[in-house]
Short mmCIF file of C-alpha atoms in Angstrom, two decimals:
data_model
loop_
_atom_site.label_atom_id
_atom_site.label_comp_id
_atom_site.label_asym_id
_atom_site.label_seq_id
_atom_site.Cartn_x
_atom_site.Cartn_y
_atom_site.Cartn_z
CA MET A 1 51.64 -21.98 -6.20
CA ALA A 2 50.88 -22.26 -2.50
CA LEU A 3 47.40 -21.68 -1.10
CA GLN A 4 46.99 -18.63 1.07
CA ALA A 5 44.65 -18.44 4.03
CA LEU A 6 41.84 -15.92 3.71
CA GLU A 7 40.39 -13.99 6.61
CA THR A 8 36.81 -15.20 7.01
CA LYS A 9 35.84 -13.43 10.22
CA ALA A 10 32.79 -11.23 9.70
CA HIS A 11 33.38 -7.58 10.42
CA ASP A 12 30.98 -5.63 12.60
CA PHE A 13 28.26 -4.05 10.47
CA LYS A 14 27.51 -0.42 11.12
CA PRO A 15 25.48 1.28 8.41
CA ASP A 16 26.25 4.85 7.50
CA PRO A 17 23.41 7.22 8.36
CA ILE A 18 21.35 8.56 5.46
CA SER A 19 22.77 11.95 4.48
CA ASP A 20 20.57 15.01 4.04
CA GLU A 21 21.27 14.92 0.28
CA GLU A 22 20.20 11.28 0.10
CA GLY A 23 17.14 12.08 2.19
CA GLY A 24 16.19 14.88 -0.19
CA ALA A 25 16.48 12.54 -3.19
CA MET A 26 14.41 9.93 -1.35
CA LEU A 27 11.73 12.53 -0.57
CA ARG A 28 11.50 13.58 -4.23
CA ALA A 29 11.16 9.94 -5.30
CA VAL A 30 8.48 9.23 -2.68
CA LEU A 31 6.48 12.31 -3.68
CA THR A 32 6.44 11.02 -7.27
CA MET A 33 5.50 7.56 -6.04
CA PHE A 34 2.58 8.95 -4.00
CA GLY A 35 1.26 10.48 -7.22
CA LYS A 36 1.43 7.08 -8.92
CA TRP A 37 -0.35 5.49 -5.94
CA LYS A 38 -3.05 8.18 -6.23
CA ILE A 39 -3.20 8.82 -2.52
CA THR A 40 -4.45 11.99 -0.88
CA ASP A 41 -2.29 14.56 0.85
CA GLU A 42 -3.88 13.49 4.12
CA GLU A 43 -2.91 9.85 3.55
CA ALA A 44 0.62 10.82 2.51
CA ALA A 45 1.01 12.97 5.61
CA VAL A 46 0.06 10.00 7.81
CA LEU A 47 2.60 7.75 6.06
CA LEU A 48 5.33 10.33 6.66
CA ASP A 49 4.06 11.25 10.15
CA LEU A 50 3.75 14.92 9.24
CA PRO A 51 1.03 17.51 9.65
CA VAL A 52 -0.85 17.88 6.34
CA ARG A 53 0.23 21.51 6.10
CA THR A 54 3.90 20.54 6.40
CA TYR A 55 3.46 17.76 3.83
CA ARG A 56 1.90 20.20 1.36
CA ARG A 57 4.79 22.61 1.87
CA TRP A 58 7.28 19.78 1.21
CA LYS A 59 5.27 18.70 -1.83
CA ALA A 60 5.45 22.26 -3.16
CA GLY A 61 9.26 22.02 -3.09
CA GLN A 62 9.98 23.54 0.30
CA PRO A 63 11.09 20.57 2.40
CA GLY A 64 12.12 21.06 5.97
CA ARG A 65 14.69 19.14 7.94
CA LEU A 66 14.43 15.38 7.51
CA ASP A 67 14.90 13.68 10.86
CA ARG A 68 15.96 10.09 11.38
CA ASP A 69 12.39 8.79 11.65
CA THR A 70 11.35 10.48 8.40
CA LYS A 71 14.39 9.07 6.60
CA ALA A 72 13.50 5.59 7.90
CA ARG A 73 9.93 6.04 6.64
CA LEU A 74 11.20 7.15 3.23
CA SER A 75 13.55 4.17 3.10
CA ASN A 76 10.74 1.72 3.88
CA LEU A 77 8.40 3.32 1.34
CA LEU A 78 11.07 3.04 -1.35
CA GLY A 79 11.68 -0.57 -0.32
CA ILE A 80 7.96 -1.23 -0.83
CA HIS A 81 8.13 0.39 -4.25
CA LYS A 82 11.17 -1.67 -5.21
CA ALA A 83 9.51 -4.92 -4.16
CA LEU A 84 6.38 -4.07 -6.13
CA ARG A 85 8.45 -3.31 -9.23
CA ILE A 86 10.11 -6.72 -8.89
CA LEU A 87 6.86 -8.60 -8.26
CA PHE A 88 4.82 -6.91 -11.00
CA THR A 89 6.22 -6.55 -14.51
CA ASP A 90 3.46 -4.01 -15.19
CA PRO A 91 4.11 -1.02 -12.87
CA VAL A 92 0.43 -0.01 -12.93
CA ARG A 93 -0.52 -3.32 -11.29
CA GLY A 94 1.93 -2.57 -8.49
CA TYR A 95 0.51 0.91 -8.01
CA LYS A 96 -3.02 -0.52 -7.79
CA TRP A 97 -1.92 -3.29 -5.40
CA ILE A 98 -1.40 -0.70 -2.65
CA LYS A 99 -5.16 -0.12 -2.41
CA ALA A 100 -6.38 -3.67 -3.10
CA GLY A 101 -7.58 -5.94 -0.30
CA ASN A 102 -5.11 -8.63 0.71
CA GLU A 103 -5.66 -11.84 2.69
CA ALA A 104 -2.26 -11.38 4.33
CA PHE A 105 -3.66 -8.25 5.97
CA ALA A 106 -7.04 -9.77 6.93
CA GLY A 107 -8.65 -8.37 3.79
CA ARG A 108 -7.32 -4.86 4.34
CA SER A 109 -5.19 -3.07 1.77
CA ALA A 110 -1.51 -2.36 2.26
CA LEU A 111 -2.37 1.34 2.33
CA SER A 112 -4.86 0.72 5.11
CA VAL A 113 -2.19 -1.08 7.14
CA MET A 114 0.36 1.68 6.53
CA LYS A 115 -2.15 4.36 7.51
CA GLY A 116 -1.87 3.04 11.06
CA GLY A 117 0.76 5.76 11.19
CA GLU A 118 3.55 3.86 12.91
CA LEU A 119 6.92 3.16 11.32
CA THR A 120 6.28 -0.50 12.14
CA ASP A 121 3.17 -0.41 9.92
CA LEU A 122 5.35 0.50 6.94
CA MET A 123 7.87 -2.14 7.97
CA ARG A 124 5.12 -4.78 8.14
CA VAL A 125 4.13 -4.19 4.52
CA ARG A 126 7.76 -4.09 3.41
CA ARG A 127 8.60 -7.36 5.20
CA TYR A 128 5.57 -9.03 3.61
CA LEU A 129 6.61 -7.93 0.12
CA ASP A 130 10.25 -8.86 0.69
CA ALA A 131 9.13 -12.34 1.75
CA GLU A 132 6.90 -12.64 -1.32
CA ARG A 133 9.71 -11.70 -3.68
CA GLY A 134 12.27 -13.90 -1.96
CA ALA A 135 14.07 -11.04 -0.15
CA TRP A 136 16.70 -10.70 -2.87
#
C-alpha cells in the first residue's frame, strides 16, 4: 500500500457568531450561576453592562436583544465557570472563590476585578483561570 500525502496547510479560522438561541441559553445559564455566586442584582448588572432595571427584567424571564458585547460577556463568564469547575472538585469552593481575595489580583477578589465593568476585566479573570488550569 502506497503512502498518500495529506494536506497539512492550516485553514483560515473564522468562528461562527453566537446565535440568538445560543445567547438565550447562555443567559439562562449565567443567571443560574449568578445565584450560585450569591451576587447582587447591581453586581450582575455591572458584569453584563446593563442597567439594573434591564437586568431585573431579564432575570424575570423577559430578556431583550442580546448584542455582540453581551454575548461576549456571557461567553467569558461561562468560561470562568468552566475553569472553576475544572480547578475545584467541590463546586461550592469554586463559587466562593469568586469573592475571595487573590494575590494574582493584588489581594482583590475576582468579582472585584470583574466589577471594573469592562469586557477586558472579565477576560483578565478568565485568562488567569485558564492559565491556572493549563488552558485545556
